[in-house]
Short mmCIF file of C-alpha atoms in Angstrom, two decimals:
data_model
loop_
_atom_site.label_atom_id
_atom_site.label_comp_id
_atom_site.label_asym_id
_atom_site.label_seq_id
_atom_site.Cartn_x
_atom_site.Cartn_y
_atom_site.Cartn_z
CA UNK A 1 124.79 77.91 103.76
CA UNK A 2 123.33 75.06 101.64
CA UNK A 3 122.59 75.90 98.25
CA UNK A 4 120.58 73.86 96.04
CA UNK A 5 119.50 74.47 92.73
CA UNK A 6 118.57 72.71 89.81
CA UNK A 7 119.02 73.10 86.35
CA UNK A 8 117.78 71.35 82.94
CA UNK A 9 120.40 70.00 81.08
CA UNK A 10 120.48 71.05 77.42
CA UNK A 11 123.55 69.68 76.61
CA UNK A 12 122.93 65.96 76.58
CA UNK A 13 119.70 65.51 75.02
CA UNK A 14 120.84 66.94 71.64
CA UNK A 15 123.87 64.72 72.20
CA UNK A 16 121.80 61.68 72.67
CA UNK A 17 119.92 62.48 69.45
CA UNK A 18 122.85 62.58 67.41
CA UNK A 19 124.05 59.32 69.37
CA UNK A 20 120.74 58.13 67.93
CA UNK A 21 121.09 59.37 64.59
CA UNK A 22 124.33 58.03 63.97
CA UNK A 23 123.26 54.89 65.00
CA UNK A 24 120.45 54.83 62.29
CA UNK A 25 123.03 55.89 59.70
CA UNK A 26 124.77 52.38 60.32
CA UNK A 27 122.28 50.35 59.74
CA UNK A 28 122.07 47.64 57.22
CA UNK A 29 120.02 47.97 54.52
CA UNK A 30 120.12 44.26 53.58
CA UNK A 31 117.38 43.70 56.61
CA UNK A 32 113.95 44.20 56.28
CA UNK A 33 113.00 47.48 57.72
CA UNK A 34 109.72 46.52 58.51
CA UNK A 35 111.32 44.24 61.02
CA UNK A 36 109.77 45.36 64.54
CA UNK A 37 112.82 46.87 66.76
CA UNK A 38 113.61 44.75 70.09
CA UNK A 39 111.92 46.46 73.18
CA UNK A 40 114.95 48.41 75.22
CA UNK A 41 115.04 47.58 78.31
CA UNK A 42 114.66 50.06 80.84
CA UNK A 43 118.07 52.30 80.69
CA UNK A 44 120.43 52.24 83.35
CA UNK A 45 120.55 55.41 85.63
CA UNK A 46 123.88 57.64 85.06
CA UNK A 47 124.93 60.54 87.76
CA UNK A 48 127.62 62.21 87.28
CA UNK A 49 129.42 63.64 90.70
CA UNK A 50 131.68 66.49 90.67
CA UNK A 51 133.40 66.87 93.79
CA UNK A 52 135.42 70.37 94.63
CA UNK A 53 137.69 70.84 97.65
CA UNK A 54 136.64 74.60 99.04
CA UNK A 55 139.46 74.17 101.85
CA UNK A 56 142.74 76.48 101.57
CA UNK A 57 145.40 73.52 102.71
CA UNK A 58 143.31 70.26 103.44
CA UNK A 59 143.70 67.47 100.74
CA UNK A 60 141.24 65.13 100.57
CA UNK A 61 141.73 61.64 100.79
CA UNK A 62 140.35 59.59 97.39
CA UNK A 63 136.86 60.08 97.44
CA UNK A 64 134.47 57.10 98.35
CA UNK A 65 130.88 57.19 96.33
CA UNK A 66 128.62 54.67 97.33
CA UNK A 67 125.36 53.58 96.30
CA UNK A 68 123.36 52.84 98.77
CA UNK A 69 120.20 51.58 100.61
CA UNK A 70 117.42 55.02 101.51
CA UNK A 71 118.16 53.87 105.05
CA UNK A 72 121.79 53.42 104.90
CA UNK A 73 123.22 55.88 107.04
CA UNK A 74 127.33 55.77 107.28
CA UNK A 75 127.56 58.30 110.10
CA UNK A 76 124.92 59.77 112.30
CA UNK A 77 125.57 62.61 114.30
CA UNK A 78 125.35 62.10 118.23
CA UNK A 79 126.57 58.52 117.71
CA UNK A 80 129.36 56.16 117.58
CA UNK A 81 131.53 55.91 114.37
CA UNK A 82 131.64 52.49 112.58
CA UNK A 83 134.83 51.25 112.60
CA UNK A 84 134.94 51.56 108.41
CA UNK A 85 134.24 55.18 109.36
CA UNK A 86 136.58 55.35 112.00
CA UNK A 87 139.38 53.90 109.66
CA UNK A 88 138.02 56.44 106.79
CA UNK A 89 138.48 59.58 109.05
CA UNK A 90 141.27 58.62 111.06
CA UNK A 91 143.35 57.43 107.75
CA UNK A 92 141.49 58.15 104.40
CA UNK A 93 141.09 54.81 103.85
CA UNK A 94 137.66 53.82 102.75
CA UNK A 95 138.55 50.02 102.70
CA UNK A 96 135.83 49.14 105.24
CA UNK A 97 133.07 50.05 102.98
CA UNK A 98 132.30 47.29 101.16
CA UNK A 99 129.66 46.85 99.11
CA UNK A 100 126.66 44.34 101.22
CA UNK A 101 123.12 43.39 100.50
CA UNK A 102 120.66 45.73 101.93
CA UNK A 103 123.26 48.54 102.61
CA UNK A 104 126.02 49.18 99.73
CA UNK A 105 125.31 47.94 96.45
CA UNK A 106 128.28 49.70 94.68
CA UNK A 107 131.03 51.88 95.31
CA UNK A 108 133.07 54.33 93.13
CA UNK A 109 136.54 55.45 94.39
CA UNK A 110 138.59 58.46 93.57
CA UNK A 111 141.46 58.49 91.26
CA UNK A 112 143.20 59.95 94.51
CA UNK A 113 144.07 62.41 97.03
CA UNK A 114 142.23 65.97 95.80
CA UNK A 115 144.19 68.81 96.36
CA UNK A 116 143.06 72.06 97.44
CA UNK A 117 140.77 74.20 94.86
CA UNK A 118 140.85 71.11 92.83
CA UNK A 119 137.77 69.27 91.25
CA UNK A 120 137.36 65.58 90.34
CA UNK A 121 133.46 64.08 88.45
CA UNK A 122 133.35 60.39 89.35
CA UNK A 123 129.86 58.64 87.49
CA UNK A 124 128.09 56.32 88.79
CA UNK A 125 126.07 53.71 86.55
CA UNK A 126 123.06 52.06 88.70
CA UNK A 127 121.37 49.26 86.79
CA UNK A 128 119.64 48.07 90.01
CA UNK A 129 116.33 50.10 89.94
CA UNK A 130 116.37 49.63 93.60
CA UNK A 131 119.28 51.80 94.67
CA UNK A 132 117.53 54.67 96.16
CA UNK A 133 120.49 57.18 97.55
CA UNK A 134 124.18 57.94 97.46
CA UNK A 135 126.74 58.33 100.08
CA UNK A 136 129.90 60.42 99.62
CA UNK A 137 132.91 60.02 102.06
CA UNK A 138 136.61 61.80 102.28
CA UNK A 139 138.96 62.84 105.55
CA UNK A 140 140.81 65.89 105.43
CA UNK A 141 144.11 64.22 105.59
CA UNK A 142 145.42 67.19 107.67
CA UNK A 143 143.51 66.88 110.76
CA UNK A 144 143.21 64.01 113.21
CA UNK A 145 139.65 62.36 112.21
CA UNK A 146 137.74 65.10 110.37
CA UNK A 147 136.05 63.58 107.32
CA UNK A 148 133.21 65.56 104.99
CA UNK A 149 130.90 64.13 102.62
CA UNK A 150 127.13 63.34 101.86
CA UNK A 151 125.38 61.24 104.24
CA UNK A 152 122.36 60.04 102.40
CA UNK A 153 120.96 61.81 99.16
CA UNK A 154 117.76 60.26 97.57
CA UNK A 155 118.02 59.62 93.80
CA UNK A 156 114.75 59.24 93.08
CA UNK A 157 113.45 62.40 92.28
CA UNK A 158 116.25 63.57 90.03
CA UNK A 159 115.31 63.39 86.50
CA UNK A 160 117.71 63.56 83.58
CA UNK A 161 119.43 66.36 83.06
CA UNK A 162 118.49 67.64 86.48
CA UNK A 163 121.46 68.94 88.66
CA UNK A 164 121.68 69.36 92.25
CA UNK A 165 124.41 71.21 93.81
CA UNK A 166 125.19 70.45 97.77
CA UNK A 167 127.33 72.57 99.71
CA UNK A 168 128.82 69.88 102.91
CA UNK A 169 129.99 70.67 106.73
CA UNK A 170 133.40 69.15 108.34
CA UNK A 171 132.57 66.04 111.10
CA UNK A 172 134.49 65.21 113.30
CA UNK A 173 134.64 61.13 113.72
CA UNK A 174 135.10 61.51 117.75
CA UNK A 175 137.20 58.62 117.76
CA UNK A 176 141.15 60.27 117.93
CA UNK A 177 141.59 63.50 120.38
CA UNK A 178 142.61 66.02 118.10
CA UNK A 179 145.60 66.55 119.54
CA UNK A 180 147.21 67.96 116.67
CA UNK A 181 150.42 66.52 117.96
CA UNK A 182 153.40 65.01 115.41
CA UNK A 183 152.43 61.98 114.36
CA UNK A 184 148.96 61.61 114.68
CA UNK A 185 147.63 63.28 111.40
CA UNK A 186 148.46 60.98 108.19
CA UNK A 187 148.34 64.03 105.98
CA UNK A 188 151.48 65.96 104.22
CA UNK A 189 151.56 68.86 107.04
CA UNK A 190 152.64 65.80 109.58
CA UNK A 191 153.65 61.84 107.66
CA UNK A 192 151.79 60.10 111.29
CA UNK A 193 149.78 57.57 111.83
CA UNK A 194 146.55 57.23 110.13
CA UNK A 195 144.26 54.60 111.57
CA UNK A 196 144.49 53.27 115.27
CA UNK A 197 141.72 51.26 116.70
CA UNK A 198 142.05 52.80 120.28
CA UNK A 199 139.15 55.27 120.45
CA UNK A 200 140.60 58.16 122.95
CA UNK A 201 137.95 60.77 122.14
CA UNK A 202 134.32 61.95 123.08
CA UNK A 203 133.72 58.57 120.99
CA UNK A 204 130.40 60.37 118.95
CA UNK A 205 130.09 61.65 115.81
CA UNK A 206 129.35 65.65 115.61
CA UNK A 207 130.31 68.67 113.31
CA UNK A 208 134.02 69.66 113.89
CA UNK A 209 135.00 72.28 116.04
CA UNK A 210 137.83 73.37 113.54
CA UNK A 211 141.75 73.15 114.39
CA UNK A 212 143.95 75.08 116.24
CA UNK A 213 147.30 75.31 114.95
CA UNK A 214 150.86 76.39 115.99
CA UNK A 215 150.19 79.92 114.72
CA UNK A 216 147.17 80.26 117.00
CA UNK A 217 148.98 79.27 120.46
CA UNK A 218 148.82 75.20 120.39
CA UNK A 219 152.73 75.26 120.44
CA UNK A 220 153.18 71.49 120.15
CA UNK A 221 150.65 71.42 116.52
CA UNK A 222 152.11 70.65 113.84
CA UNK A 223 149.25 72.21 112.26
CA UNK A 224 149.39 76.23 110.57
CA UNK A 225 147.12 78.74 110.20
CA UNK A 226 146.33 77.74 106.67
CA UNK A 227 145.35 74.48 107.94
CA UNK A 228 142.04 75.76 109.36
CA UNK A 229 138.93 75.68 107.81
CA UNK A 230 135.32 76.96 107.64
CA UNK A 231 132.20 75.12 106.89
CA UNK A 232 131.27 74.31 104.12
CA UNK A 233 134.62 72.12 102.80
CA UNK A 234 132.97 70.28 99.73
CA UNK A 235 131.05 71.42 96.96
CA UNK A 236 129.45 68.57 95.20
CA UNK A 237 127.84 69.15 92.14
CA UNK A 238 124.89 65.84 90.68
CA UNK A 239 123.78 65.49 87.44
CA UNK A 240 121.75 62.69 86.50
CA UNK A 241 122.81 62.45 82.63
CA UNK A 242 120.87 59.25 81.42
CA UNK B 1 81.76 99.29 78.13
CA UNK B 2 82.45 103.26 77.28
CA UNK B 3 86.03 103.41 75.58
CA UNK B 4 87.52 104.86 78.39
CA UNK B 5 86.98 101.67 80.43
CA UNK B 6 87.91 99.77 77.22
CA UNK B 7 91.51 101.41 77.38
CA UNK B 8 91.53 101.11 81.23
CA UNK B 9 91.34 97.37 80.71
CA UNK B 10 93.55 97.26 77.85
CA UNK B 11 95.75 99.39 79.77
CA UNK B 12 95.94 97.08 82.97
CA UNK B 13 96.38 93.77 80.09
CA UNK B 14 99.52 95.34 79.24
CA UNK B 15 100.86 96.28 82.81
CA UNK B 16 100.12 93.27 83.95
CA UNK B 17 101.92 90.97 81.55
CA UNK B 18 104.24 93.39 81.68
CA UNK B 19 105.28 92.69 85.18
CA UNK B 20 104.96 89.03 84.63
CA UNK B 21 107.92 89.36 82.00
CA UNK B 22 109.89 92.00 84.22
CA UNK B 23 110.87 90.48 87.84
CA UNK B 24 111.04 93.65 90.11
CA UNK B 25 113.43 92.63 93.24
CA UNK B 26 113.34 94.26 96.12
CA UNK B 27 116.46 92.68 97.96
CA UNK B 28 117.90 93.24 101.51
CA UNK B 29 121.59 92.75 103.01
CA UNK B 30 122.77 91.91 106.89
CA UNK B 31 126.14 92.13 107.37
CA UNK B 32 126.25 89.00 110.11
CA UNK B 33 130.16 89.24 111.09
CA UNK B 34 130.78 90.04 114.55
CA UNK B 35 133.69 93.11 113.37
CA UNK B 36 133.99 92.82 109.50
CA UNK B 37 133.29 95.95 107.03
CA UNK B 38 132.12 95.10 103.72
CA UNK B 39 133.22 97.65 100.55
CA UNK B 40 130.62 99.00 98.17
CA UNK B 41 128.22 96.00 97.35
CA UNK B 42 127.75 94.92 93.88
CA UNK B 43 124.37 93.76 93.26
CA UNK B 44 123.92 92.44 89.28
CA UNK B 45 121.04 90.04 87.56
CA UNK B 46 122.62 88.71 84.42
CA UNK B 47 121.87 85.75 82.02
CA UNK B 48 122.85 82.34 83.31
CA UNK B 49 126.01 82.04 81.38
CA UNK B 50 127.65 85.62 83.49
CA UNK B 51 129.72 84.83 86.24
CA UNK B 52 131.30 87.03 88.30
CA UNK B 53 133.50 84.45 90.21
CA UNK B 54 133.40 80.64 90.10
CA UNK B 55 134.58 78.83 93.07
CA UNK B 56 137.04 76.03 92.22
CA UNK B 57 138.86 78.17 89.32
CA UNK B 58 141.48 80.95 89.52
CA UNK B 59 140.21 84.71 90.03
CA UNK B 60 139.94 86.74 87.36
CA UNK B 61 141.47 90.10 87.18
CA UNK B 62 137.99 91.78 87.74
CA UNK B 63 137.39 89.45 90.62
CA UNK B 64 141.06 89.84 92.10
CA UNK B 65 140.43 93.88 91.96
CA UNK B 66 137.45 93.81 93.92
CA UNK B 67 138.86 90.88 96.71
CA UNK B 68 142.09 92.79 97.14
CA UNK B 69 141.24 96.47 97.25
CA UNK B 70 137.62 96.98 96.85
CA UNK B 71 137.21 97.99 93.12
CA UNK B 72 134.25 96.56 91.75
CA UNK B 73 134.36 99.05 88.27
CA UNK B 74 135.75 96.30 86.02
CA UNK B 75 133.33 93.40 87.04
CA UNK B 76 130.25 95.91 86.36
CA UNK B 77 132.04 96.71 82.94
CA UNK B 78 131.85 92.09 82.70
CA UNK B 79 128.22 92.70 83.39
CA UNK B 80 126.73 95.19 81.59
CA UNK B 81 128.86 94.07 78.63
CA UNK B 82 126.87 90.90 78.96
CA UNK B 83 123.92 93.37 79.03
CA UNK B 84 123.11 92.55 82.84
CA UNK B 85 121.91 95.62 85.19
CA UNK B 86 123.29 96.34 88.24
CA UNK B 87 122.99 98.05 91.54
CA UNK B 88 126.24 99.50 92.74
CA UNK B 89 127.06 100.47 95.96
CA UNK B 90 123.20 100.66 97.96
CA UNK B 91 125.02 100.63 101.14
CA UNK B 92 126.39 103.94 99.95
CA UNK B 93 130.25 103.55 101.37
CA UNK B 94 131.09 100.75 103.85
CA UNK B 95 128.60 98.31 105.13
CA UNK B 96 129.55 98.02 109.17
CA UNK B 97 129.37 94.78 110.84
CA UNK B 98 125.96 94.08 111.71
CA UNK B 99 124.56 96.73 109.43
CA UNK B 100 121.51 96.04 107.15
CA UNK B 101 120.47 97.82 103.95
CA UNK B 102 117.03 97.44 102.94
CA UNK B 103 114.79 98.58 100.14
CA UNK B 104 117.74 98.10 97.33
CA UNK B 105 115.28 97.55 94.27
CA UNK B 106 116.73 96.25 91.04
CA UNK B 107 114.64 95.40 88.21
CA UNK B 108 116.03 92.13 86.27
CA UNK B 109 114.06 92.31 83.58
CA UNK B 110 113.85 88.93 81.82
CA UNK B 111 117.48 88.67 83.47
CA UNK B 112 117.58 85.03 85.13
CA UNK B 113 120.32 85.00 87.55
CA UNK B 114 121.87 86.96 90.70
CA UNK B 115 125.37 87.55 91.65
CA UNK B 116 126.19 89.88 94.47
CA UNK B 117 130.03 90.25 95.58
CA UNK B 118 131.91 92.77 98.33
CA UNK B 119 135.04 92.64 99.46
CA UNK B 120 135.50 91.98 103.92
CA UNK B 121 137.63 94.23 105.58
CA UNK B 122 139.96 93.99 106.99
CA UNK B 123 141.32 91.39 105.08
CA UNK B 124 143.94 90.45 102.31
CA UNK B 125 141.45 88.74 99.64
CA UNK B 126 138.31 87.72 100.97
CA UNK B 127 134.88 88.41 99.87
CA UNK B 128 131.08 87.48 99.96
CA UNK B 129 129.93 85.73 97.20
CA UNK B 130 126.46 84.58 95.81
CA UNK B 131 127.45 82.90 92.50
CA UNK B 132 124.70 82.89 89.37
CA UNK B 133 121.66 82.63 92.13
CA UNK B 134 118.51 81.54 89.90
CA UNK B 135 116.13 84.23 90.21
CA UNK B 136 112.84 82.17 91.56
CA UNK B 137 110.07 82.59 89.35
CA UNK B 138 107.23 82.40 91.85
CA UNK B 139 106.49 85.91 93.68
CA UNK B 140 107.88 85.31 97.28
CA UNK B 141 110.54 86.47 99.88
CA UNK B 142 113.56 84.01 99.75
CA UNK B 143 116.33 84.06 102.00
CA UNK B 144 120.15 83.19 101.41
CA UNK B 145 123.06 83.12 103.55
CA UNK B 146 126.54 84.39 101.54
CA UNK B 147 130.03 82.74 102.72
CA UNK B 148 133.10 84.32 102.98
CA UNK B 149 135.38 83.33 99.91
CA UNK B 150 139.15 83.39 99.80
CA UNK B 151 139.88 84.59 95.91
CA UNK B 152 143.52 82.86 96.14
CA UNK B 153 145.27 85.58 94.96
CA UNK B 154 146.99 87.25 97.79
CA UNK B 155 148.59 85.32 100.77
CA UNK B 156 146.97 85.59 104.21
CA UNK B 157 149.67 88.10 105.94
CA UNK B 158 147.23 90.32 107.90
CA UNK B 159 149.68 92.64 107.78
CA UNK B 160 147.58 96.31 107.42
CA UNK B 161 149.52 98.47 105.19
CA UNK B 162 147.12 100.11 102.90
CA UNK B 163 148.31 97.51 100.32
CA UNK B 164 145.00 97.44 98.06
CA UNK B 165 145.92 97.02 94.31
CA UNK B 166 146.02 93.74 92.85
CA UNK B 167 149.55 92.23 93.37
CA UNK B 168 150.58 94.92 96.14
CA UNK B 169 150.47 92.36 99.32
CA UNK B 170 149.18 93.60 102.73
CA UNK B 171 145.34 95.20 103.74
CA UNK B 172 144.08 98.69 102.29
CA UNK B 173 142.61 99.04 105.92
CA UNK B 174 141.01 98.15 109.34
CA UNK B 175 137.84 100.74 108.75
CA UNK B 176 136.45 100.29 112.70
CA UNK B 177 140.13 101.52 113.77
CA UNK B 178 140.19 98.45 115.76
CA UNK B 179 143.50 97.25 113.73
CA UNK B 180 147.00 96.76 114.89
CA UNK B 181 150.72 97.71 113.74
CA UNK B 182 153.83 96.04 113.17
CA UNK B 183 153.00 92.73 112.79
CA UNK B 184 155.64 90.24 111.47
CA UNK B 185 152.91 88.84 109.05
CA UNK B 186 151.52 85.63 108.71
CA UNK B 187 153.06 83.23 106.61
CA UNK B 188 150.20 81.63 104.17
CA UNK B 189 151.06 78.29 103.53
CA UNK B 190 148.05 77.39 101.37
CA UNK B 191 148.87 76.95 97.61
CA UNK B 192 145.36 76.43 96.85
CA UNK B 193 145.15 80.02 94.16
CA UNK B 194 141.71 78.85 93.01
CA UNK B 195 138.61 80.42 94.58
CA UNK B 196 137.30 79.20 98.04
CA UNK B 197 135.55 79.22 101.19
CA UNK B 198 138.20 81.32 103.73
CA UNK B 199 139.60 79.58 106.59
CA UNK B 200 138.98 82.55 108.23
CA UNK B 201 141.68 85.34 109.65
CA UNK B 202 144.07 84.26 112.42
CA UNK B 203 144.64 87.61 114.13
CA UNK B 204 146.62 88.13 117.41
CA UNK B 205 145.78 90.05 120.64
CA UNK B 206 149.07 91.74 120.03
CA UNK B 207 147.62 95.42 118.88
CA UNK B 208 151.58 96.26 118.60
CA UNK B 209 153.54 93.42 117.17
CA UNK B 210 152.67 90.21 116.64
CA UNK B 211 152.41 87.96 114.08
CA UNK B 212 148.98 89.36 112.77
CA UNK B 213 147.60 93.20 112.71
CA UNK B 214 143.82 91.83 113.21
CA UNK B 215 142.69 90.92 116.62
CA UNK B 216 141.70 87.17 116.89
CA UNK B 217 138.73 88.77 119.46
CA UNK B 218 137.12 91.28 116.60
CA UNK B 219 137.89 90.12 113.43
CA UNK B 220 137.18 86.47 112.76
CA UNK B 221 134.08 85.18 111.53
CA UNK B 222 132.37 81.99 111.26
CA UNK B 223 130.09 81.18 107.59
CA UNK B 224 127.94 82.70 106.99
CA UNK B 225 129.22 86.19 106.61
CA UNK B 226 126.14 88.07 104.94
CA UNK B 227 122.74 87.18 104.41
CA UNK B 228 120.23 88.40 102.01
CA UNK B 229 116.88 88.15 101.48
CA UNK B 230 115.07 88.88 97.86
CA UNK B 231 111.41 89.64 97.87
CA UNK B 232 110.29 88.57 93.82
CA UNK B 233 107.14 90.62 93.23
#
């Protein structure tokens, strides 16, 4: 179900030529050209991420892009949530992800919630030649504590111009029973509570088993039928441009 | 070296850089679904600028033709109009659930790309969709699995009423007979009309009534739908 391809940019080089050439154009001619030009330093690192929502009715919360450490990890699957990943899935609120040394070095937020069928490109400038991977977090506001996003992708072998174009599963945070019930889901199909530090599930991350809804016999959801979903829920779409 | 071996050699030189600039595919499809018919299949190679659907973007007509009733004759019109070849149909008729079609060979010339598209019975608008696959370069046998999009043009009713043209609501048809009557209808409270992955079909176990006319036991799938494998010679 994962695609990934790659793709060489064509667009941007020419543009950085003419960046280039423009550039030239300005300068003075009062200087000396034989002047020697000041070594660049080694450019910073650009990626641009485009982020699409595949689900029919689940907004998702602003997205969270982090750059990260190659052994960061902010979920793994058969264990506990963090509690800034319990607060993420459980509310959409990526507050708890702060940027640390040796873990998160920077993070990139969303302008806000993305609606359904709706794409949003956040960039991401990395000076720091160190920064190995990105991380990519968002709940589905309409669900208890499913969240989607990109665990830990490696940056290093992306070259400019190179895209790669990830396709991601729902998880489930395992820390709220998804009880579907009126006012426990945050999002527009209910106005409940978001985060709640009592952890009343199988208290382990895994891939979600999908929701019910009202229209498929849980009689006290406030959940529909168009509020279900199918793998994959993201499509997220890297370019390295510089 | 006679002459004749002279023009043997001269005549293998040209076949083989012919086939070096011609990719022959020789391509196989599995329906996966558990009860889902597919319509004809629309195989097409194409250059990497032809799409025939792009998820995260509203259908266009071509693509809302072939999710709501079937009709693929307009988007093989969009490809061969962007001088793309394509195989129509290999299945010939309805591709049953679980069904595989082998041996479709299309040749993609110095085509780069691969779309293939079918609408899933029964439903109101979904379809299987490989978008602009890059056509690998390297002789091999690669294997892809094809989700089931929603094209966002027709609300989810599951109502079976033969309903097939684009606008006309309802489902042309339950082909394994395994369809129900009467159903209310489901109301679709998704207002997301750009392409994307289906949330599947609800369906009911009521075969005469109900809120749906598929059955929840037969009918629903989980991704992926379809899965295909292309042998690159």
């Amino acid at each position: 179900m994962n695609n990934l391809t790659r793709s060489a940019g064509k667009i941007l080089p020419l543009l950085l030529v003419s960046t280039s050439l423009v550039l030239a154009g300005c300068s003075d001619n009062d200087h000396d050209a034989s002047v020697p030009p000041t070594p660049t330093p080694a450019p910073d690192r650009v990626f641009s991420v485009t982020v699409t929502n595949l689900t029919a009715n689940q907004p998702m919360s602003p997205i969270a892009l982090l750059a990260v450490d190659k052994d960061y990890h902010p979920w793994q699957t058969g264990a506990s949530a963090s509690s800034a990943l319990e607060q993420l899935a459980e509310s959409g609120d990526s507050a708890g992800f702060q940027v640390e040394a040796g873990s998160i070095s920077s993070i990139t937020a969303g302008a806000g919630i993305l609606a359904p069928g709706a794409s949003e490109t956040l960039t991401m400038t990395l000076a720091d030649d160190s920064v190995a991977s990105m991380s990519l977090l968002t709940m589905l506001v309409n669900t208890n504590d499913a969240f989607s996003g990109l665990n830990n992708v490696n940056l290093d072998g992306i070259n400019v111009g190179e895209t790669q174009r990830i396709m991601t599963a729902v998880y489930d945070a395992g820390t709220e029973a998804n009880s579907e019930l009126k006012g426990t889901i945050p999002g527009p199909a209910d106005g409940g509570e978001g985060f709640n530090a009592a952890r009343d599930d199988v208290n382990r991350v895994h891939l979600h088993p999908g929701v019910i809804s009202h229209d498929d016999g849980l009689t006290d959801s406030v959940l529909n039928a168009s509020h279900r979903f199918d793998n994959p829920a993201l499509r997220i779409t890297l370019t390295r441009s510089q | 070296m006679n002459l004749n071996t002279l023009t043997r050699s001269l005549l293998l030189g040209s076949l083989i850089s012919t086939s070096t600039m011609a990719a022959e595919l020789e391509i196989r499809i599995n329906n996966l679904t558990h009860g889902n018919h597919f319509t004809p299949v629309l195989l097409a190679a194409h250059d990497g600028d032809t799409h025939l659907f792009n998820v995260g973007e509203m259908a266009s007509s071509s693509l809302q033709k072939m999710a709501e009733g079937g009709d693929i004759a307009d988007l093989v019109t969009l490809v061969e109009s962007a001088n793309g070849v394509t195989v129509i149909n290999p299945a010939a008729g309805l591709m049953a659930p679980g069904q595989t079609v082998e041996g479709i060979m299309l040749n993609s010339q110095t085509l780069t790309h691969l779309s293939i598209v079918a609408m899933i019975l029964p439903t109101n608008d979904a379809f299987i969709g490989l978008d602009a696959w890059e056509i690998p370069t390297t002789p091999g046998t690669y294997t892809i699995n094809l989700n089931g999009y929603d094209a966002g043009t027709e609300a989810n009713d599951e109502v079976v009423n033969g309903g097939g043209m684009p606008g006309a609501p309802g489902i042309p048809a339950a082909p394994g007979g395994d369809g129900g009557a009467n159903a209310t209808g489901v109301s679709d409270m998704s207002s997301n009309d750009k392409v994307h992955i289906h949330p599947g079909v609800l369906g009911d176990t009521d075969v005469n009534g109900g809120m749906s006319d598929l059955d929840s036991r037969v009918h629903r799938w989980l991704n992926p739908v379809a899965r295909v494998v292309v042998t690159v010679k």
